[in-house]
PDB file of C-alpha atoms and ligand atoms in Angstrom:
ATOM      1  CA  UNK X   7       0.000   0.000   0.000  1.00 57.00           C
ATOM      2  CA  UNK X   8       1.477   3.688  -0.958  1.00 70.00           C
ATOM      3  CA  UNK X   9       2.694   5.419   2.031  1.00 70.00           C
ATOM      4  CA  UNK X  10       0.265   8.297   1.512  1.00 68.00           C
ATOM      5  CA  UNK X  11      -2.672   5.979   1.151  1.00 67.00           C
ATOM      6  CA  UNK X  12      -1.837   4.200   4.697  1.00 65.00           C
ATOM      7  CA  UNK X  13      -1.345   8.025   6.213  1.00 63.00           C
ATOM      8  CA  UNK X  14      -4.871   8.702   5.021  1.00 61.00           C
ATOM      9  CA  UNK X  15      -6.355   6.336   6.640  1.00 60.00           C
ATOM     10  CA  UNK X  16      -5.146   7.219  10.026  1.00 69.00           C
ATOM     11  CA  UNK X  17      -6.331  10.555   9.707  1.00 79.00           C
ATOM     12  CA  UNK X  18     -10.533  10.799  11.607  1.00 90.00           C
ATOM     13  CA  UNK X  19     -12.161  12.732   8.474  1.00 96.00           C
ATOM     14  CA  UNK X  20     -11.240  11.714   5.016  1.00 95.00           C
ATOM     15  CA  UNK X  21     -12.021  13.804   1.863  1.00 97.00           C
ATOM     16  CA  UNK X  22     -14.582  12.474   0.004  1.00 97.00           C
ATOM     17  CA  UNK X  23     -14.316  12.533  -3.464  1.00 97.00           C
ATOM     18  CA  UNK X  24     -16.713  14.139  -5.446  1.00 97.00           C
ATOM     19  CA  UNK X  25     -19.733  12.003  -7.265  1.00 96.00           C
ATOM     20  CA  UNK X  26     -19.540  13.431 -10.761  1.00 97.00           C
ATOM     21  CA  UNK X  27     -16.650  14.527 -12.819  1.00 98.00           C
ATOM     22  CA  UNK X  28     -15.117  17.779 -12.250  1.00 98.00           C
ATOM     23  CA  UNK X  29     -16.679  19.103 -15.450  1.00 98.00           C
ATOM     24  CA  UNK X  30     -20.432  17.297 -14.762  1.00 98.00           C
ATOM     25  CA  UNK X  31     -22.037  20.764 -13.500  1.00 98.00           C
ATOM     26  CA  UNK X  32     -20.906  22.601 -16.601  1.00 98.00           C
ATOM     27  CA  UNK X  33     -22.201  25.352 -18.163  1.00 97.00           C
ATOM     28  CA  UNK X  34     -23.517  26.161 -14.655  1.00 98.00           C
ATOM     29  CA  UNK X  35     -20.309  25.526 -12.454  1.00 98.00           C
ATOM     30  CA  UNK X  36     -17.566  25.111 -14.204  1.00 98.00           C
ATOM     31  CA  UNK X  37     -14.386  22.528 -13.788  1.00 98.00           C
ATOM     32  CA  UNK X  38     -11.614  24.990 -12.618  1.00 98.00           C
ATOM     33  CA  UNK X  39     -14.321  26.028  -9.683  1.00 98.00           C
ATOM     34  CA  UNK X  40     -14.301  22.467  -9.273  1.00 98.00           C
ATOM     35  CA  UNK X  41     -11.072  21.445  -8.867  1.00 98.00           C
ATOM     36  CA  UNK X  42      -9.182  24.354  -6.650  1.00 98.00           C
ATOM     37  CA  UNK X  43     -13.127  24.386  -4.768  1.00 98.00           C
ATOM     38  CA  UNK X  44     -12.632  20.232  -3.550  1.00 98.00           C
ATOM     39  CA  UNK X  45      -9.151  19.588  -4.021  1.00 98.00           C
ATOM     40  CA  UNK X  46      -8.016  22.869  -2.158  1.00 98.00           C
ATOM     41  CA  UNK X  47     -10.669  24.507   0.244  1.00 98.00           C
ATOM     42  CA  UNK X  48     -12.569  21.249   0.722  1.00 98.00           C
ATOM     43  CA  UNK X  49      -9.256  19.199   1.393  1.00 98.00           C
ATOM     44  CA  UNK X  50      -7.703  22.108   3.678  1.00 98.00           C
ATOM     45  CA  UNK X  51     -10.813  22.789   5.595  1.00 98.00           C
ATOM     46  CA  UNK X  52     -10.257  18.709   5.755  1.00 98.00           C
ATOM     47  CA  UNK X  53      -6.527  18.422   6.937  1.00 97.00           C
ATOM     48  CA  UNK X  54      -6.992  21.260   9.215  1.00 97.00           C
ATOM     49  CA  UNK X  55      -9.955  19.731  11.185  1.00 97.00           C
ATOM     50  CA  UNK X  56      -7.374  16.545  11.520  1.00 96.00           C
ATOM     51  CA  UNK X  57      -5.012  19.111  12.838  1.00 96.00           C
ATOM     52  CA  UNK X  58      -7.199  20.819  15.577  1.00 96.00           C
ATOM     53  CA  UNK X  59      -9.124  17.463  16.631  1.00 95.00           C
ATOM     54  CA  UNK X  60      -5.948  16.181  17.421  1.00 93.00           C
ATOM     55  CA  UNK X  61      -4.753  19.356  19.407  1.00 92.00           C
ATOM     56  CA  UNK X  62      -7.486  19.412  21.520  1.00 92.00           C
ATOM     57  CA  UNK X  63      -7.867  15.844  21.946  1.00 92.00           C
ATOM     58  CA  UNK X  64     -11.266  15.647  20.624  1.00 94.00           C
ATOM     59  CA  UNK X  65     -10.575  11.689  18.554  1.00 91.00           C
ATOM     60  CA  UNK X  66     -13.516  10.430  20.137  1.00 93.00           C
ATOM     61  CA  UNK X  67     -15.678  13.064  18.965  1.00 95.00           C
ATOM     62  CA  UNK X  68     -18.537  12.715  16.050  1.00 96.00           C
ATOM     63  CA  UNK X  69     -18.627  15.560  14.051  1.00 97.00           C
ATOM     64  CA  UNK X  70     -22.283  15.710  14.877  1.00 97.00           C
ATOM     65  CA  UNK X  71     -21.303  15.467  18.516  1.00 97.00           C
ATOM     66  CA  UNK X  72     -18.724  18.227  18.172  1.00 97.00           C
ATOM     67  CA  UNK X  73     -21.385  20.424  16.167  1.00 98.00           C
ATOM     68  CA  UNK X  74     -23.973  20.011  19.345  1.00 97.00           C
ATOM     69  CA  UNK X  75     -21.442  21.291  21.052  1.00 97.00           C
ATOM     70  CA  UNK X  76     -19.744  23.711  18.947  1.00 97.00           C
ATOM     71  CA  UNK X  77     -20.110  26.222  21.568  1.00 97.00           C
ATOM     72  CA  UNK X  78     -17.243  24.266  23.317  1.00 96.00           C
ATOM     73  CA  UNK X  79     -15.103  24.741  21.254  1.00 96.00           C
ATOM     74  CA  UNK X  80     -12.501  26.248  18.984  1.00 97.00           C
ATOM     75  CA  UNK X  81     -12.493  28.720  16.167  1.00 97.00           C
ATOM     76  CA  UNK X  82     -10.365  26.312  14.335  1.00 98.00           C
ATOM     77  CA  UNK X  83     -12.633  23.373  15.049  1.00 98.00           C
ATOM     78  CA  UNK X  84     -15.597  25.239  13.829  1.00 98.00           C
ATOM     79  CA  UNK X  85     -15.044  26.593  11.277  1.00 98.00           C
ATOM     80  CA  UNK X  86     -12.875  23.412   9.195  1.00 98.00           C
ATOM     81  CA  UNK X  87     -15.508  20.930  11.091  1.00 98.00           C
ATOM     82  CA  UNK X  88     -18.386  22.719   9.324  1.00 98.00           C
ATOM     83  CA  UNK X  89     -16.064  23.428   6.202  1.00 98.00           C
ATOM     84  CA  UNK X  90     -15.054  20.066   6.061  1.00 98.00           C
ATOM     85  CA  UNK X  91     -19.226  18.547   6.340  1.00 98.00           C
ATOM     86  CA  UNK X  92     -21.039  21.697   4.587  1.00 98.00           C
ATOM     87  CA  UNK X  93     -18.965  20.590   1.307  1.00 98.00           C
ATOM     88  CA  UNK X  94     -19.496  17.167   1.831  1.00 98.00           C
ATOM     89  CA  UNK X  95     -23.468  18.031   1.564  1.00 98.00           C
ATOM     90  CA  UNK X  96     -22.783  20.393  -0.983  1.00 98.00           C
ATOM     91  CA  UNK X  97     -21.670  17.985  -4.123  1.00 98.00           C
ATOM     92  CA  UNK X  98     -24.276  15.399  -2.919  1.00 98.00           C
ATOM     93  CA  UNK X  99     -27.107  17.855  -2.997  1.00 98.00           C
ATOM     94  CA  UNK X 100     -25.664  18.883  -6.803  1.00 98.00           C
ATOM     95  CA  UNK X 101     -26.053  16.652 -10.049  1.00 97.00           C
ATOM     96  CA  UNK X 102     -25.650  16.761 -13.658  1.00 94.00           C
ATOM     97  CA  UNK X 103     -28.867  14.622 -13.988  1.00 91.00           C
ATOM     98  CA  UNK X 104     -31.192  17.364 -12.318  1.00 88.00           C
ATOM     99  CA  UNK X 105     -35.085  17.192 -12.390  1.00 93.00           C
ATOM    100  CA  UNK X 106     -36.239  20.952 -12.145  1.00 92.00           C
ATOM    101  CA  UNK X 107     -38.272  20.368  -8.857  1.00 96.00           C
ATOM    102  CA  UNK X 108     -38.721  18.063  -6.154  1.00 97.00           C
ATOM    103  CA  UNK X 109     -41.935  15.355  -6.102  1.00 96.00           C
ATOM    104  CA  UNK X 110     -44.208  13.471  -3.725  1.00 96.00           C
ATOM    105  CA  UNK X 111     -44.158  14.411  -0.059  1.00 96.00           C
ATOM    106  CA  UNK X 112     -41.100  16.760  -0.228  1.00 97.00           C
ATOM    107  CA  UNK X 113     -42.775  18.829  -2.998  1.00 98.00           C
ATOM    108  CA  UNK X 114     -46.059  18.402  -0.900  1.00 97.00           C
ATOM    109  CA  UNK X 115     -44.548  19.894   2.246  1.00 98.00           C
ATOM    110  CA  UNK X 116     -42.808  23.022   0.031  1.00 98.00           C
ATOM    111  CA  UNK X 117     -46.094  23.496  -1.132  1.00 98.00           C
ATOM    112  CA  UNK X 118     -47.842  23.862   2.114  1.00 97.00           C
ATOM    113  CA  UNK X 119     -44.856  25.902   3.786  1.00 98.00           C
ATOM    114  CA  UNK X 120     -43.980  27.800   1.058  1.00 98.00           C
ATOM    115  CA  UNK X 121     -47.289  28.510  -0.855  1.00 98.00           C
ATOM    116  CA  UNK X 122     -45.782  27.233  -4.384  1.00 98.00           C
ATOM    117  CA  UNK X 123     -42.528  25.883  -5.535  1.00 98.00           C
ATOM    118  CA  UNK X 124     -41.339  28.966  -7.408  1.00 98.00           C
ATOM    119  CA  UNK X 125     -42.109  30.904  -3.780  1.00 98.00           C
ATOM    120  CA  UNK X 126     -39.685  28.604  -2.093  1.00 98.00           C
ATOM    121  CA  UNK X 127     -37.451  29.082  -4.736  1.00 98.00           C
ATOM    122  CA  UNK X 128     -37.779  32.797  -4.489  1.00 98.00           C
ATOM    123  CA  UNK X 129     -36.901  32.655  -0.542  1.00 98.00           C
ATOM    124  CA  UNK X 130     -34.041  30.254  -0.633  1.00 98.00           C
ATOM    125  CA  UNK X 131     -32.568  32.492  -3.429  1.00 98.00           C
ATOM    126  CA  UNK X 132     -33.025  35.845  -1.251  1.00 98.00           C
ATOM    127  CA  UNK X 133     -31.270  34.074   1.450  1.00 98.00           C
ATOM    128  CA  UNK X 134     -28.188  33.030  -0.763  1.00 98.00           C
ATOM    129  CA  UNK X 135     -28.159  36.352  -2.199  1.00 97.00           C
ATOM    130  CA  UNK X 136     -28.587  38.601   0.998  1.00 97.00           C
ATOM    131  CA  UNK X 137     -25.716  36.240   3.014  1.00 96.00           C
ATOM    132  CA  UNK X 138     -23.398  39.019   4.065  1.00 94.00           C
ATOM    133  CA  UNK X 139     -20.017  38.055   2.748  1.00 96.00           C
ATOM    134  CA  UNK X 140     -19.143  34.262   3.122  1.00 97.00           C
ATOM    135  CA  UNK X 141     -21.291  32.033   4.231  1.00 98.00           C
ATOM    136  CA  UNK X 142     -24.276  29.305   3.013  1.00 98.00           C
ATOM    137  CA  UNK X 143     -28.292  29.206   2.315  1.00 98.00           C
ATOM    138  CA  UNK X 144     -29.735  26.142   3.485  1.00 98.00           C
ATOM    139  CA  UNK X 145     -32.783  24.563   3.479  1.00 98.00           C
ATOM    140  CA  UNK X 146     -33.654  22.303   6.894  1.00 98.00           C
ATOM    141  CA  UNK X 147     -36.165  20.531   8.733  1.00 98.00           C
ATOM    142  CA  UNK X 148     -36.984  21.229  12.344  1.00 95.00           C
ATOM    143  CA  UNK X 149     -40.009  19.799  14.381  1.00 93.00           C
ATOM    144  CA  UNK X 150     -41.766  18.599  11.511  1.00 95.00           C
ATOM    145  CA  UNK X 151     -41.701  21.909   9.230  1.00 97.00           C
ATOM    146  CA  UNK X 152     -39.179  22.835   6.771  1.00 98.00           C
ATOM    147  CA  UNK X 153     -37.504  26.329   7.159  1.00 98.00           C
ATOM    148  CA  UNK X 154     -35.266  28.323   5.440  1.00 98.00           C
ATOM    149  CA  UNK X 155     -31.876  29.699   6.893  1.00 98.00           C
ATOM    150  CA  UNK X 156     -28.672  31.618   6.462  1.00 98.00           C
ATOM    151  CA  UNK X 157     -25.112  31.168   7.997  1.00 98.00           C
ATOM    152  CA  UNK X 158     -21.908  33.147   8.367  1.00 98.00           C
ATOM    153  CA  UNK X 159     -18.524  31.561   7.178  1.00 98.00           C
ATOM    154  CA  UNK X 160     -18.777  28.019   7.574  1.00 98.00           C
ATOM    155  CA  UNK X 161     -21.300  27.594  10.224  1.00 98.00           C
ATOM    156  CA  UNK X 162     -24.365  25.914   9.597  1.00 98.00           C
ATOM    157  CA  UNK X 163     -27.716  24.422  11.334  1.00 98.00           C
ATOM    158  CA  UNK X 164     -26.610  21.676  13.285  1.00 98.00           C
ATOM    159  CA  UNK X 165     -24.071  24.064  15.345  1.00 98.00           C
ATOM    160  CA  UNK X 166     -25.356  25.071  18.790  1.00 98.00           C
ATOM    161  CA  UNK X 167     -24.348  28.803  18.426  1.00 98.00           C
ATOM    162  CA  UNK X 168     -26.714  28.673  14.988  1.00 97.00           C
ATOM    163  CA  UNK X 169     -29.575  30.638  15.807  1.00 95.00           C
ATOM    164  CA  UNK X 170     -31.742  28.948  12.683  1.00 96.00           C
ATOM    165  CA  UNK X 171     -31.320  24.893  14.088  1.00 98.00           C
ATOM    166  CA  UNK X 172     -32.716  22.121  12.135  1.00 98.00           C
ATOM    167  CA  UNK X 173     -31.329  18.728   9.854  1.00 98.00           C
ATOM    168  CA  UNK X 174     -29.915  20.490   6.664  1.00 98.00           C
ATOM    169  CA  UNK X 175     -31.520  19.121   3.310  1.00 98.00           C
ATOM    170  CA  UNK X 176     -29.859  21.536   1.224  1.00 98.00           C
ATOM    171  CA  UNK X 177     -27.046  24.129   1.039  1.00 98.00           C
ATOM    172  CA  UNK X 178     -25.201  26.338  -1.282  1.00 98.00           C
ATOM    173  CA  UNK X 179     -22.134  27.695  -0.610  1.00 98.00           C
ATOM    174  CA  UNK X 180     -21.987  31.675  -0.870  1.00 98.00           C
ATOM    175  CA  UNK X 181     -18.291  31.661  -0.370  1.00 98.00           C
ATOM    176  CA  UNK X 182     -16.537  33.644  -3.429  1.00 97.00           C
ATOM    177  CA  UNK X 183     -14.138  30.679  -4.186  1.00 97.00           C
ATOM    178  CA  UNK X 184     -17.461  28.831  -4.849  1.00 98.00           C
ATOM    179  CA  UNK X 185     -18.008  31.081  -8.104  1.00 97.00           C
ATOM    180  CA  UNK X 186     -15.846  34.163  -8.352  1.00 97.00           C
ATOM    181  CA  UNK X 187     -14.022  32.315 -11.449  1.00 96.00           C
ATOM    182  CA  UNK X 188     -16.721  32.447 -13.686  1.00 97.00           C
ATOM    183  CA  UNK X 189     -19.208  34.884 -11.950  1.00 97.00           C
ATOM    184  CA  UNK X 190     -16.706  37.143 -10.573  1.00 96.00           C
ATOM    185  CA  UNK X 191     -19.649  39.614  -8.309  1.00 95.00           C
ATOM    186  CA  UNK X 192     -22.606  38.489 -10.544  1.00 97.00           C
ATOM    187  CA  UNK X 193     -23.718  36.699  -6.889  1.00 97.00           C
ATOM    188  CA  UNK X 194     -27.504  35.944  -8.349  1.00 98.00           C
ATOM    189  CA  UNK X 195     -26.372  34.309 -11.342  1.00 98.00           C
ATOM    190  CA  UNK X 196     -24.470  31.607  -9.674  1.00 98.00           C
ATOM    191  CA  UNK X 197     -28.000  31.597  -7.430  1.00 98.00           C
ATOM    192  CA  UNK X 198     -29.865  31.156 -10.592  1.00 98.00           C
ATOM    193  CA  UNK X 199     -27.936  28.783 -12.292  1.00 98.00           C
ATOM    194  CA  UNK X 200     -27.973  26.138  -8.976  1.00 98.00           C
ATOM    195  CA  UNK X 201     -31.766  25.464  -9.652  1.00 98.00           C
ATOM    196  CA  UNK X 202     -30.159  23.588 -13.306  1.00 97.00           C
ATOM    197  CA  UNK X 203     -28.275  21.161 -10.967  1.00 98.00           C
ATOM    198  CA  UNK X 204     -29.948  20.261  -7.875  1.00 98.00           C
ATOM    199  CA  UNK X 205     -29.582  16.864  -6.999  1.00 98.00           C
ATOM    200  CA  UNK X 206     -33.744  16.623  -6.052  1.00 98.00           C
ATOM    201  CA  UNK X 207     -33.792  12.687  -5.766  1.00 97.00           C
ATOM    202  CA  UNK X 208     -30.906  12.385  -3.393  1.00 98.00           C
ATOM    203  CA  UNK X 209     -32.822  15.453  -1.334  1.00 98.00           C
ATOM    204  CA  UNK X 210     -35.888  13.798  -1.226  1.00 97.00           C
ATOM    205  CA  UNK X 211     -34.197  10.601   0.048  1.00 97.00           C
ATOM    206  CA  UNK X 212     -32.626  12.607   2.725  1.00 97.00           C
ATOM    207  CA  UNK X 213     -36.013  14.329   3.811  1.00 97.00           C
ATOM    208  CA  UNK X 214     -37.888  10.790   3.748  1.00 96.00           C
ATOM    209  CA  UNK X 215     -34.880   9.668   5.959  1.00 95.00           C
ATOM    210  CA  UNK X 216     -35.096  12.618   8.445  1.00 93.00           C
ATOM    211  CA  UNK X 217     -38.554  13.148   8.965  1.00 88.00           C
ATOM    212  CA  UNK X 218     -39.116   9.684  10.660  1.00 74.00           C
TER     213      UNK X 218
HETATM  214 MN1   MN G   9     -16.801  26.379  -0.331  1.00 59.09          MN
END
């Protein structure tokens, strides 16, 4: 086995590579965003949770368990823990093979919360767009309703310091290194063009899952 390989492996959180080709999310994110977006800020925000885990002996820790109890803990934890699982939600919740909207009971429960799809779609946007600086929209499920939320840098809804808390069913990243390259300040575009690649069957998996 290659020396780096067996290092890897040691290491608590591993980088998860991404589902689709670096190029799959073209003309709508394209594959140099990609690349320096997982192989550099995912797999530092990655390393660097290894890093602070391990200097403040927090091994045993979940990432769940260390998000509960974020409060607890460092800067540095925080912010590459929820770097490091925000991303990891981000390429699963995107797809090449998008359906324009969600169906069955998650489009049912938009419906009711939201009034109509294209409301929800609306409110989520407003909340990517209105982020101040970096940060992440998300979408989430608290006490049997479905909310939407904003975050600052790479906090998100499962932290206890969040004020919005709830299961996240889907996030996009605000950050600038998530679409500076090809929409340099044009923040709304990049918000427009996510509703061509949203991954809708893997989100309405996750809300059947979470709503038991
Ligand atoms: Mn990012």
């Amino acid at each position: 086995m290659k020396l780096k390989k067996l290092l890897e492996q040691q290491k608590k959180f591993v980088l998860p590579d991404l589902p689709y080709k670096y190029d799959a999310l073209e003309p709508y994110i394209d594959e140099e965003t990609m690349k320096i977006h997982h192989d550099k800020h995912h797999a530092g925000y990655t390393d660097k949770l290894n890093d602070a885990i391990t200097d403040e002996s927090l091994e045993d820790k979940t990432i769940i368990e260390i998000f509960k109890n974020a409060s607890k803990y460092s800067d540095a934890v925080i912010n590459n823990g929820g770097g490091y699982w925000n991303h990891k939600l981000f390429w699963k919740v995107m797809s090449s093979d998008s359906k324009k909207k969600p169906e069955g009971e998650l489009l049912n429960k938009i419906n009711d919360t939201f009034k109509s799809f294209d409301k929800f779609k609306d409110e989520f946007s407003e909340a990517a767009e209105t982020q101040f600086g970096s940060g992440w929209a998300w979408l989430i499920y608290q006490d049997g309703k479905l909310k939407i939320t904003q975050t600052s840098n790479q906090n998100n809804p499962l932290m206890d310091i969040t004020e919005k808390q709830g299961i996240p069913l889907l996030c996009l990243d605000v950050w600038e290194h998530a679409y500076y390259l090809k929409y340099q300040n044009k923040r709304p575009d990049y918000v427009e063009a996510f509703w061509n690649i949203i991954n809708w069957d893997y989100i309405e998996k996750r809300f059947n899952r979470i709503k038991k």
